[in-house]
Amino acid sequence: MRATYAAGAAVASLALWLAACGGSSTADISVLPQDTKENVARVLWQTKYDESKIPADVLQKLYSQKNLPDARGARTQKWLDDLMAHPDSCAPNYSERYQALKKYTGSLSGQQAYAVNLLLGSDSSRGYQEIPSSIQFSFPADDAPQNQYQVGWHFFVGSAFAQDGEEYGVQMMFWHYAMLPPAMAKAAGLTDQENQALEMHLAISRADGRHYRTKPYVVTGTTGLVQFSEAPFHYAQGKNYMRSRQTGSLFPIDLRAWGQDEAGSKPVDIGLNIGLSQTKGYVLNGDQGLSPACGGVGTLYYSVPNLRITEGSWLEVDGKKVQLASGKFWYDHQYGTGMLPSGSPRSPLLRAATHLEELEKGADPGGWDWLMLQFDDNTEMGLAALHTKENAKFYRQTGPNPPGTMTAPVKGLFIDEDSKTREIKGQLEVSQWTRSTISYPPYDVTHTWYPNHVKLVFDENSKLPAQRRVVHMEPIVKNGQQGWFAMGLQYSEGAVYLKNAQGEKVGRGFLESTGYADGNAQMLKLAGIPATPEMLNLLEPRTLSKEQVASCAALVIENKAALDQELLQCKGL
């Protein structure tokens, strides 16, 4: 029973109002899950859930039939039934996993259903918008949330300098996930926007101080708290928003957000009100924005570097409002299908070849290190080092000692003063690690080791200036910069100093590391499912059966010429 409506008269009054508005019955009043209340409160900037302060139109959505747990559970189970009834050819069979998930998914909160989606198999990429083999971007139209794809995000990170000289690292991201394939959502009476789960990530690091990060606040579109409109761009999660100042361009843009860091002995309020103006053009990552695209799965990905903080911007940390004097930010928009979970190509022939190769050589572990570098001379780098089987011993490490020195190939783009780009390659070296010891309910401590100090050494063929051939990335804080996604995956994301080979500061950047922590138990917990040994075993990677190996190998052999042609259409690998 909610404290706001403890009195019977108040409950009856709300029930009558909802009924008059076409909402839920009196029985529905007791079924709004606790995690939903907490997330709704936070995105409306409440420290505690208080319905007396929630707008009437939002209350109506919260208690509408499509937002209630039983209806969401029914939609999830229909998706599971469809996956079992129509399995992908030449792909692992997940029926046993899906049958087990069905036992726990009859009634789900929005966050629970979101976590369930990340427990699905590679066949769950079916039915979403497929990644094309070529694309012509149109801005700012493509800055809009691309809700037909499975997942996408709008991501801003950067370094800010206060008028009093203090330095801060800042992250704000909206991450959206389509809970059902679009056609299935439409059949269930959901709009594309109602079909989304939208989570916000908000973090502020004070140089030589500590890293503050809110929980990942997540609400589904059926709550009425996810809003988007164009001309100008306006993307909102409750009171948090990203809003363009004019029609016809994403920039200048205003970012507004609030939340609480709950990792310490007491909650700490953090917030931002930052304006960003554009100084450079859009940068297409991968192969002209395909990063990658193969058989309909992959991502579309572009960036805008060297965004400048505008006058009047400020940060809030623990009740102190800090006026900002300057700063540089970076914008990423990436979206796609078959990324989380890792998806199978939609082409049966490519699917057969992919899973046969995984059976022979083993699947790649997933995860990456992403590196953003913005130098003081107005040049930038955007780099990535994808995780590999060869470096498996450095992932999921939770012992008392750091895992040693890791090296990995890294590649990406160098952006010169005039916004011209060229591909660069080099080597990433991690010899210093930091251990994640933070936790706050319902997110459990992982004790995972993450990269802390990164050294980059670039190939001579990259044709970089001599002073850029070696770059060190060192965090601006000493206590780690880890956080979670609302479905249970942990990652590290934080501001770094850029130093040259002589140890001199030459810029600022951000280091992101994903796929280092084992998230299965946490995802099960957030989905409301016991993390039993049997359930955890069902989440282990699956391979083709003996019968599938024979038939799929025959398919590949008989259609080798066609397979070669399809592989030629793969981009950004």
Coordinates of C-alpha atoms in Angstrom, one line a residue, residues 6-568:
A6 CA -3.0 5.0 2.9
A7 CA -6.4 6.4 3.7
G8 CA -9.2 4.3 2.2
A9 CA -11.0 7.3 0.9
A10 CA -8.0 8.4 -1.1
V11 CA -7.5 5.0 -2.7
A12 CA -11.2 4.9 -3.6
S13 CA -11.0 8.4 -5.1
L14 CA -8.0 7.5 -7.3
A15 CA -9.7 4.3 -8.4
L16 CA -12.8 6.2 -9.5
W17 CA -10.7 8.7 -11.3
L18 CA -8.8 6.0 -13.2
A19 CA -12.0 4.2 -14.1
A20 CA -13.4 7.4 -15.4
C21 CA -10.3 7.9 -17.5
G22 CA -10.4 4.4 -18.9
G23 CA -7.6 3.3 -16.6
S24 CA -7.2 0.4 -14.2
S25 CA -9.7 -1.1 -11.7
T26 CA -9.3 -0.8 -7.9
A27 CA -7.5 -4.1 -7.8
D28 CA -4.8 -2.7 -10.0
I29 CA -3.8 -0.1 -7.4
S30 CA -1.8 -2.7 -5.4
V31 CA 0.2 -4.1 -8.3
L32 CA 2.5 -1.3 -9.3
P33 CA 5.9 -3.0 -8.6
Q34 CA 8.3 -1.4 -6.1
D35 CA 11.1 -1.1 -8.7
T36 CA 8.7 0.8 -11.0
K37 CA 7.8 3.2 -8.2
E38 CA 11.5 3.8 -7.4
N39 CA 12.4 4.4 -11.1
V40 CA 9.4 6.7 -11.7
A41 CA 10.2 8.7 -8.6
R42 CA 13.8 9.2 -9.7
V43 CA 13.1 10.3 -13.2
L44 CA 10.6 12.8 -11.8
W45 CA 13.3 14.0 -9.4
Q46 CA 11.7 12.7 -6.3
T47 CA 13.7 11.1 -3.4
K48 CA 10.7 9.0 -2.5
Y49 CA 7.7 7.9 -4.6
D50 CA 4.9 10.4 -4.0
E51 CA 1.8 10.0 -6.2
S52 CA 0.4 13.3 -4.9
K53 CA 3.1 15.1 -6.9
I54 CA 2.8 12.9 -10.1
P55 CA 1.0 14.6 -13.0
A56 CA -2.5 13.1 -13.6
D57 CA -1.7 12.1 -17.2
V58 CA 1.3 10.1 -16.0
L59 CA -0.7 8.4 -13.3
Q60 CA -3.3 7.4 -15.9
K61 CA -0.5 5.8 -18.0
L62 CA 1.1 4.1 -14.9
Y63 CA -2.1 2.3 -14.1
S64 CA -3.2 1.7 -17.7
Q65 CA -3.7 -2.0 -18.6
K66 CA -0.7 -2.1 -21.0
N67 CA 1.7 -0.9 -18.2
L68 CA 0.6 -3.4 -15.6
P69 CA 2.8 -6.5 -14.7
D70 CA 0.4 -9.2 -15.9
A71 CA 0.0 -7.6 -19.4
R72 CA 3.7 -7.1 -19.7
G73 CA 4.3 -10.7 -18.6
A74 CA 1.8 -12.0 -21.2
R75 CA 3.6 -10.0 -24.0
T76 CA 7.0 -11.4 -22.9
Q77 CA 5.7 -15.0 -22.8
K78 CA 4.2 -14.6 -26.3
W79 CA 7.6 -13.5 -27.5
L80 CA 9.2 -16.6 -25.8
D81 CA 6.5 -18.8 -27.4
D82 CA 7.2 -17.3 -30.8
L83 CA 11.0 -17.9 -30.5
M84 CA 10.3 -21.6 -29.5
A85 CA 7.8 -22.1 -32.3
H86 CA 9.9 -20.6 -35.0
P87 CA 13.6 -21.4 -34.3
D88 CA 16.3 -20.1 -36.6
S89 CA 17.8 -22.6 -38.9
C90 CA 21.5 -23.4 -38.3
A91 CA 21.5 -21.7 -34.9
P92 CA 21.8 -23.0 -31.4
N93 CA 18.5 -24.2 -29.8
Y94 CA 17.4 -22.2 -26.8
S95 CA 14.1 -24.0 -26.1
E96 CA 15.2 -25.3 -22.8
R97 CA 16.2 -21.9 -21.7
Y98 CA 13.0 -20.3 -22.9
Q99 CA 10.9 -22.9 -21.2
A100 CA 12.7 -22.2 -17.9
L101 CA 12.2 -18.4 -18.3
K102 CA 8.5 -18.8 -19.0
K103 CA 8.1 -20.2 -15.4
Y104 CA 9.0 -16.8 -14.0
T105 CA 7.6 -14.3 -16.5
G106 CA 3.9 -14.4 -16.0
S107 CA 4.0 -11.0 -14.3
L108 CA 6.8 -8.6 -14.8
S109 CA 7.8 -5.0 -14.0
G110 CA 9.3 -3.0 -16.8
Q111 CA 12.8 -3.4 -15.4
Q112 CA 12.3 -7.2 -15.0
A113 CA 11.1 -7.6 -18.6
Y114 CA 14.0 -5.5 -19.8
A115 CA 16.4 -7.9 -17.9
V116 CA 14.7 -10.9 -19.4
N117 CA 15.4 -9.6 -22.9
L118 CA 19.1 -9.7 -22.2
L119 CA 18.8 -13.4 -21.2
L120 CA 17.6 -14.4 -24.6
G121 CA 19.6 -16.2 -27.3
S122 CA 21.1 -15.1 -30.6
D123 CA 17.8 -15.8 -32.3
S124 CA 16.3 -12.8 -30.5
S125 CA 17.5 -10.4 -33.2
R126 CA 14.7 -11.7 -35.4
G127 CA 12.0 -9.3 -36.3
Y128 CA 13.8 -6.0 -35.6
Q129 CA 15.0 -3.6 -38.2
E130 CA 18.0 -5.1 -40.0
I131 CA 21.2 -3.3 -40.5
P132 CA 21.7 -2.3 -44.2
S133 CA 24.8 -3.0 -46.2
S134 CA 25.1 0.7 -47.1
I135 CA 23.5 3.8 -45.8
Q136 CA 23.3 7.5 -46.5
F137 CA 22.9 9.4 -43.2
S138 CA 20.7 12.5 -43.0
F139 CA 21.3 14.9 -40.1
P140 CA 19.6 15.9 -37.9
A141 CA 16.9 13.4 -38.9
D142 CA 19.1 10.4 -38.0
D143 CA 19.8 11.9 -34.5
A144 CA 16.3 10.8 -33.6
P145 CA 15.9 7.6 -31.6
Q146 CA 15.7 4.8 -34.1
N147 CA 13.0 2.7 -32.4
Q148 CA 12.7 0.0 -35.1
Y149 CA 16.1 -1.3 -34.2
Q150 CA 16.7 -3.5 -31.1
V151 CA 19.0 -1.1 -29.2
G152 CA 20.4 2.4 -29.4
W153 CA 21.9 5.2 -27.4
H154 CA 22.6 9.0 -27.3
F155 CA 25.8 9.5 -25.4
F156 CA 27.6 12.6 -24.1
V157 CA 30.9 12.6 -22.2
G158 CA 33.5 15.2 -21.6
S159 CA 35.6 17.3 -19.3
A160 CA 34.4 20.5 -17.7
F161 CA 36.3 23.3 -15.9
A162 CA 34.6 25.4 -13.2
Q163 CA 35.0 29.1 -12.8
D164 CA 36.8 28.3 -9.5
G165 CA 39.4 26.1 -11.4
E166 CA 38.0 22.7 -10.4
E167 CA 37.9 20.0 -13.1
Y168 CA 35.2 17.5 -13.6
G169 CA 34.5 14.5 -15.9
V170 CA 30.8 14.2 -16.9
Q171 CA 28.7 11.5 -18.5
M172 CA 25.1 11.6 -19.6
M173 CA 23.5 8.9 -21.7
F174 CA 20.0 7.8 -22.8
W175 CA 20.0 4.1 -23.7
H176 CA 16.9 2.7 -25.2
Y177 CA 15.9 -0.9 -25.9
A178 CA 12.9 -2.2 -27.9
M179 CA 11.2 -4.8 -25.7
L180 CA 9.5 -6.6 -28.6
P181 CA 10.1 -6.8 -32.3
P182 CA 8.1 -3.9 -33.8
A183 CA 5.5 -5.9 -35.5
M184 CA 4.8 -7.9 -32.4
A185 CA 4.6 -4.7 -30.3
K186 CA 2.1 -3.2 -32.8
A187 CA 0.0 -6.3 -32.7
A188 CA -0.1 -6.0 -28.9
G189 CA -1.3 -2.4 -29.2
L190 CA 1.9 -0.7 -28.4
T191 CA 3.4 2.3 -30.3
D192 CA 7.1 2.2 -31.1
Q193 CA 7.7 4.6 -28.2
E194 CA 5.6 2.6 -25.8
N195 CA 7.7 -0.5 -26.7
Q196 CA 10.9 1.2 -25.5
A197 CA 12.7 0.8 -22.2
L198 CA 14.7 4.0 -21.7
E199 CA 17.5 4.2 -19.1
M200 CA 19.6 7.2 -18.1
H201 CA 23.2 7.1 -17.0
L202 CA 24.5 10.1 -15.1
A203 CA 28.0 10.4 -13.6
I204 CA 30.3 13.2 -12.4
S205 CA 33.9 12.8 -11.3
R206 CA 35.7 15.6 -9.4
A207 CA 39.4 15.5 -10.4
D208 CA 41.5 14.2 -7.5
G209 CA 38.2 13.6 -5.6
R210 CA 35.7 10.8 -6.1
H211 CA 33.4 9.4 -8.8
Y212 CA 29.7 10.1 -8.3
R213 CA 27.2 8.0 -10.3
T214 CA 23.5 7.4 -10.0
K215 CA 21.7 4.1 -10.4
P216 CA 20.7 3.5 -14.0
Y217 CA 17.1 4.9 -13.9
V218 CA 14.9 3.0 -16.3
V219 CA 11.2 3.4 -17.3
T220 CA 9.3 1.9 -20.2
G221 CA 7.3 3.9 -22.7
T222 CA 4.0 2.6 -21.4
T223 CA 4.6 4.8 -18.3
G224 CA 4.2 8.0 -20.4
L225 CA 7.5 9.2 -19.1
V226 CA 9.4 8.6 -22.4
Q227 CA 8.9 11.5 -24.8
F228 CA 10.5 12.4 -28.1
S229 CA 9.6 15.1 -30.6
E230 CA 11.4 16.6 -33.6
A231 CA 11.9 20.1 -35.0
P232 CA 13.6 20.8 -32.6
F233 CA 14.9 17.6 -31.2
H234 CA 13.6 17.0 -27.7
Y235 CA 14.2 13.6 -25.9
A236 CA 13.0 13.3 -22.4
Q237 CA 12.8 10.7 -19.6
G238 CA 10.6 12.3 -17.0
K239 CA 12.3 15.6 -16.1
N240 CA 15.6 14.6 -17.6
Y241 CA 16.1 15.7 -21.2
M242 CA 18.3 16.4 -24.2
R243 CA 16.9 19.4 -26.1
S244 CA 18.0 21.2 -29.2
R245 CA 17.8 25.0 -29.2
Q246 CA 16.8 25.3 -32.8
T247 CA 15.1 23.5 -35.7
G248 CA 17.3 21.9 -38.4
S249 CA 20.3 21.1 -36.2
L250 CA 20.9 19.0 -33.1
F251 CA 23.3 21.6 -31.8
P252 CA 23.4 23.8 -29.8
I253 CA 21.8 21.3 -27.4
D254 CA 21.0 21.5 -23.7
L255 CA 21.4 18.6 -21.3
R256 CA 19.5 18.5 -18.0
A257 CA 19.5 15.7 -15.5
W258 CA 19.4 14.9 -11.8
G259 CA 19.9 11.9 -9.6
Q260 CA 21.5 10.5 -6.4
D261 CA 24.7 8.6 -5.9
E262 CA 23.8 5.9 -3.3
A263 CA 27.2 4.2 -3.0
G264 CA 28.3 6.0 0.1
S265 CA 27.1 6.2 3.7
K266 CA 24.4 8.8 2.6
P267 CA 22.8 9.7 -0.8
V268 CA 24.6 12.5 -2.7
D269 CA 22.6 14.6 -5.1
I270 CA 24.2 15.2 -8.5
G271 CA 22.9 17.1 -11.5
L272 CA 23.8 19.0 -14.5
N273 CA 22.5 21.8 -16.8
I274 CA 24.9 22.0 -19.7
G275 CA 24.7 23.6 -23.1
L276 CA 26.9 22.3 -25.9
S277 CA 27.8 24.0 -29.2
Q278 CA 29.2 22.3 -32.3
T279 CA 32.7 23.2 -33.7
K280 CA 33.3 20.2 -36.0
G281 CA 31.2 18.0 -38.3
Y282 CA 29.8 14.5 -38.0
V283 CA 32.3 11.7 -38.1
L284 CA 31.2 8.3 -39.5
N285 CA 32.8 5.4 -37.6
G286 CA 33.6 1.9 -39.0
D287 CA 32.9 1.7 -42.7
Q288 CA 31.1 4.9 -43.4
G289 CA 29.0 4.5 -40.3
L290 CA 28.5 0.7 -40.5
S291 CA 30.2 -0.6 -37.4
P292 CA 29.8 -3.5 -38.3
A293 CA 27.0 -4.6 -40.7
C294 CA 26.8 -8.3 -41.7
G295 CA 23.7 -10.3 -42.5
G296 CA 21.4 -7.7 -41.0
V297 CA 23.0 -7.5 -37.6
G298 CA 25.5 -4.9 -36.3
T299 CA 25.3 -1.2 -35.6
L300 CA 25.2 2.2 -37.2
Y301 CA 27.5 4.6 -35.5
Y302 CA 28.6 8.2 -35.8
S303 CA 30.1 10.9 -33.5
V304 CA 30.5 14.6 -33.1
P305 CA 33.8 15.6 -31.4
N306 CA 35.0 18.9 -29.8
L307 CA 31.6 20.1 -28.5
R308 CA 32.1 23.3 -26.4
I309 CA 30.3 24.1 -23.2
T310 CA 28.2 27.3 -23.5
E311 CA 27.7 30.2 -21.1
G312 CA 25.4 29.6 -18.1
S313 CA 26.2 25.9 -17.8
W314 CA 26.5 24.3 -14.3
L315 CA 27.0 21.1 -12.3
E316 CA 25.6 20.2 -8.9
V317 CA 27.5 17.9 -6.6
D318 CA 26.3 17.3 -3.0
G319 CA 24.2 20.4 -2.8
K320 CA 26.9 22.7 -4.3
K321 CA 26.1 24.3 -7.6
V322 CA 29.3 24.8 -9.7
Q323 CA 29.3 27.4 -12.5
L324 CA 31.3 26.2 -15.5
A325 CA 33.7 28.3 -17.5
S326 CA 34.7 25.9 -20.3
G327 CA 34.9 22.3 -21.4
K328 CA 35.0 19.9 -24.3
F329 CA 32.5 17.1 -24.9
W330 CA 32.0 14.2 -27.4
Y331 CA 28.7 12.9 -28.8
D332 CA 28.0 9.4 -29.9
H333 CA 24.8 8.0 -31.5
Q334 CA 24.9 4.3 -32.1
Y335 CA 22.0 1.9 -32.8
G336 CA 21.5 -1.5 -34.2
T337 CA 20.2 -5.0 -34.0
G338 CA 21.8 -8.2 -32.7
M339 CA 24.3 -6.6 -30.3
L340 CA 22.7 -7.2 -26.8
P341 CA 22.2 -10.1 -26.8
S342 CA 24.7 -11.0 -29.6
G343 CA 22.5 -11.8 -32.6
S344 CA 22.6 -14.3 -35.4
P345 CA 22.8 -13.1 -39.1
R346 CA 19.3 -13.0 -40.7
S347 CA 20.7 -14.8 -43.7
P348 CA 20.5 -18.6 -43.2
L349 CA 23.7 -19.1 -45.2
L350 CA 25.7 -16.5 -43.1
R351 CA 24.1 -17.9 -40.0
A352 CA 25.3 -21.4 -40.8
A353 CA 28.9 -20.2 -41.6
T354 CA 29.0 -18.1 -38.4
H355 CA 27.9 -20.8 -36.0
L356 CA 30.0 -23.5 -37.7
E357 CA 33.1 -21.2 -37.2
E358 CA 32.2 -20.6 -33.6
L359 CA 31.9 -24.3 -33.0
E360 CA 35.4 -24.8 -34.5
K361 CA 37.2 -21.8 -33.1
G362 CA 35.1 -20.7 -30.2
A363 CA 32.9 -17.6 -29.9
D364 CA 34.4 -14.2 -29.2
P365 CA 33.8 -13.3 -25.6
G366 CA 32.0 -10.0 -26.3
G367 CA 32.9 -6.6 -24.8
W368 CA 35.3 -3.9 -25.7
D369 CA 37.5 -1.0 -24.6
W370 CA 36.4 2.3 -26.1
L371 CA 38.8 5.3 -26.0
M372 CA 38.0 8.9 -26.6
L373 CA 40.9 11.4 -26.9
Q374 CA 40.6 15.1 -27.3
F375 CA 43.9 16.9 -27.5
D376 CA 44.6 20.5 -26.6
D377 CA 45.5 21.3 -30.3
N378 CA 41.9 20.5 -31.4
T379 CA 42.7 17.1 -32.8
E380 CA 40.9 14.0 -31.6
M381 CA 40.8 10.2 -31.7
G382 CA 38.0 7.7 -31.4
L383 CA 39.3 4.2 -30.9
A384 CA 38.1 0.7 -30.0
A385 CA 39.7 -2.6 -28.9
L386 CA 37.2 -5.5 -29.2
H387 CA 37.7 -8.3 -26.8
T388 CA 39.3 -11.5 -28.2
K389 CA 39.6 -15.1 -27.2
E390 CA 43.3 -14.6 -26.9
N391 CA 42.8 -12.2 -24.0
A392 CA 40.1 -14.2 -22.2
K393 CA 42.3 -14.6 -19.1
F394 CA 42.0 -10.8 -18.5
Y395 CA 38.2 -10.8 -18.4
R396 CA 35.9 -11.8 -15.5
Q397 CA 38.9 -11.5 -13.1
T398 CA 37.8 -11.2 -9.5
G399 CA 40.7 -12.5 -7.5
P400 CA 42.8 -10.5 -4.9
N401 CA 45.5 -9.6 -7.4
P402 CA 45.3 -7.7 -10.7
P403 CA 45.5 -9.9 -13.8
G404 CA 48.9 -8.7 -15.2
T405 CA 49.7 -6.9 -18.4
M406 CA 47.2 -7.1 -21.3
T407 CA 48.0 -6.0 -24.8
A408 CA 45.4 -5.7 -27.6
P409 CA 45.2 -4.3 -31.1
V410 CA 43.3 -1.0 -31.3
K411 CA 42.0 0.9 -34.2
G412 CA 39.8 3.9 -35.0
L413 CA 40.0 7.4 -36.5
F414 CA 42.2 10.4 -36.1
I415 CA 40.4 13.7 -36.6
D416 CA 42.6 16.7 -37.6
E417 CA 42.0 20.4 -36.9
D418 CA 39.9 20.7 -40.1
S419 CA 37.7 17.7 -39.3
K420 CA 39.4 15.5 -41.8
T421 CA 39.6 11.9 -40.7
R422 CA 41.9 8.9 -41.4
E423 CA 42.1 5.4 -40.0
I424 CA 44.8 4.7 -37.4
K425 CA 45.9 1.4 -35.8
G426 CA 48.1 0.6 -32.9
Q427 CA 48.4 -1.3 -29.7
L428 CA 46.7 -0.9 -26.3
E429 CA 48.6 -1.9 -23.2
V430 CA 47.1 -2.2 -19.7
S431 CA 49.5 -2.7 -16.8
Q432 CA 47.5 -1.0 -14.1
W433 CA 44.1 -2.2 -13.0
T434 CA 41.4 -1.0 -10.6
R435 CA 39.0 -3.3 -8.7
S436 CA 35.3 -2.5 -8.6
T437 CA 34.2 -2.6 -4.9
I438 CA 31.0 -0.4 -5.2
S439 CA 27.5 -1.7 -4.6
Y440 CA 24.0 -0.3 -3.9
P441 CA 20.8 -2.2 -3.8
P442 CA 19.8 -4.1 -6.0
Y443 CA 23.3 -4.1 -7.6
D444 CA 25.8 -6.3 -6.0
V445 CA 29.6 -5.8 -5.7
T446 CA 31.5 -7.7 -8.4
H447 CA 35.2 -7.3 -7.3
T448 CA 36.0 -7.3 -11.0
W449 CA 39.3 -5.9 -12.2
Y450 CA 39.0 -3.1 -14.9
P451 CA 41.7 -1.3 -16.9
N452 CA 42.9 1.8 -15.1
H453 CA 46.0 3.1 -16.9
V454 CA 46.1 2.6 -20.7
K455 CA 49.2 3.1 -22.9
L456 CA 48.6 3.6 -26.6
V457 CA 51.4 3.0 -29.2
F458 CA 50.5 3.7 -32.8
D459 CA 51.8 2.2 -36.0
E460 CA 54.1 4.3 -38.2
N461 CA 51.7 3.7 -41.0
S462 CA 49.1 5.7 -39.1
K463 CA 51.2 8.8 -40.1
L464 CA 50.6 10.6 -36.8
P465 CA 52.7 13.5 -35.6
A466 CA 55.6 12.2 -33.5
Q467 CA 54.1 13.6 -30.3
R468 CA 51.0 11.5 -30.8
R469 CA 52.7 8.1 -31.4
V470 CA 52.6 7.3 -27.7
V471 CA 49.7 8.4 -25.5
H472 CA 49.0 7.5 -21.8
M473 CA 45.4 7.6 -20.4
E474 CA 45.3 8.1 -16.6
P475 CA 42.0 8.5 -14.7
I476 CA 41.3 11.8 -13.0
V477 CA 40.2 9.9 -9.8
K478 CA 41.7 7.1 -7.8
N479 CA 38.6 5.1 -6.7
G480 CA 37.4 3.7 -10.0
Q481 CA 34.5 4.8 -12.2
Q482 CA 32.2 1.8 -12.5
G483 CA 28.5 1.5 -12.9
W484 CA 25.7 -0.7 -14.1
F485 CA 23.1 -1.0 -16.8
A486 CA 19.5 -1.4 -15.5
M487 CA 19.4 -5.0 -16.9
G488 CA 22.4 -5.9 -14.8
L489 CA 25.6 -5.6 -16.8
Q490 CA 28.5 -3.7 -15.2
Y491 CA 30.9 -1.4 -17.0
S492 CA 33.5 1.2 -16.3
E493 CA 33.3 4.7 -17.8
G494 CA 35.3 7.8 -16.7
A495 CA 37.4 10.8 -17.5
V496 CA 41.1 10.5 -18.0
Y497 CA 44.1 12.8 -18.5
L498 CA 46.0 12.4 -21.8
K499 CA 49.8 12.5 -21.4
N500 CA 52.6 12.2 -23.9
A501 CA 55.6 10.0 -23.7
Q502 CA 57.3 12.6 -21.5
G503 CA 54.4 12.6 -19.0
E504 CA 53.1 16.1 -20.0
K505 CA 49.4 16.6 -20.1
V506 CA 48.2 17.1 -23.7
G507 CA 44.4 16.8 -23.4
R508 CA 41.5 15.0 -21.9
G509 CA 39.6 11.9 -22.8
F510 CA 37.3 9.1 -21.6
L511 CA 38.0 5.4 -21.1
E512 CA 35.1 2.9 -21.3
S513 CA 35.5 -0.8 -20.6
T514 CA 32.7 -3.4 -21.0
G515 CA 32.4 -7.2 -20.8
Y516 CA 34.8 -7.6 -17.9
A517 CA 32.2 -8.6 -15.3
D518 CA 30.1 -11.8 -15.3
G519 CA 26.6 -10.3 -15.3
N520 CA 24.4 -13.4 -15.5
A521 CA 23.6 -13.7 -11.8
Q522 CA 22.8 -9.9 -11.6
M523 CA 20.6 -10.1 -14.6
L524 CA 18.7 -13.0 -13.2
K525 CA 18.2 -11.1 -9.9
L526 CA 16.9 -8.0 -11.7
A527 CA 14.6 -10.2 -13.8
G528 CA 13.1 -11.7 -10.5
I529 CA 14.6 -15.2 -11.3
P530 CA 16.6 -17.3 -8.8
A531 CA 20.2 -17.5 -9.9
T532 CA 20.4 -21.3 -9.3
P533 CA 23.2 -23.4 -10.8
E534 CA 20.7 -24.9 -13.2
M535 CA 19.5 -21.5 -14.4
L536 CA 23.0 -20.2 -14.7
N537 CA 24.0 -23.2 -16.7
L538 CA 21.1 -22.6 -19.1
L539 CA 22.6 -19.1 -19.8
E540 CA 26.0 -20.5 -20.9
P541 CA 26.7 -20.2 -24.6
R542 CA 25.0 -22.8 -26.8
T543 CA 26.4 -24.5 -29.9
L544 CA 25.0 -26.4 -32.9
S545 CA 23.8 -30.0 -32.4
K546 CA 25.5 -32.9 -34.2
E547 CA 22.6 -33.1 -36.6
Q548 CA 22.8 -29.3 -37.3
V549 CA 26.5 -29.5 -37.9
A550 CA 26.0 -32.0 -40.8
S551 CA 23.1 -30.2 -42.5
C552 CA 24.5 -26.7 -42.0
A553 CA 28.0 -27.7 -43.3
A554 CA 26.3 -29.2 -46.4
L555 CA 24.4 -26.0 -46.9
V556 CA 27.7 -23.9 -46.8
I557 CA 29.5 -26.3 -49.1
E558 CA 26.7 -26.4 -51.7
N559 CA 26.4 -22.6 -51.7
K560 CA 30.0 -21.4 -51.4
A561 CA 29.7 -19.0 -54.3
A562 CA 26.6 -17.4 -52.8
L563 CA 28.2 -17.3 -49.4
D564 CA 31.2 -15.4 -50.8
Q565 CA 28.9 -12.9 -52.4
E566 CA 27.0 -12.4 -49.1
L567 CA 30.3 -11.9 -47.3
L568 CA 31.3 -9.2 -49.7

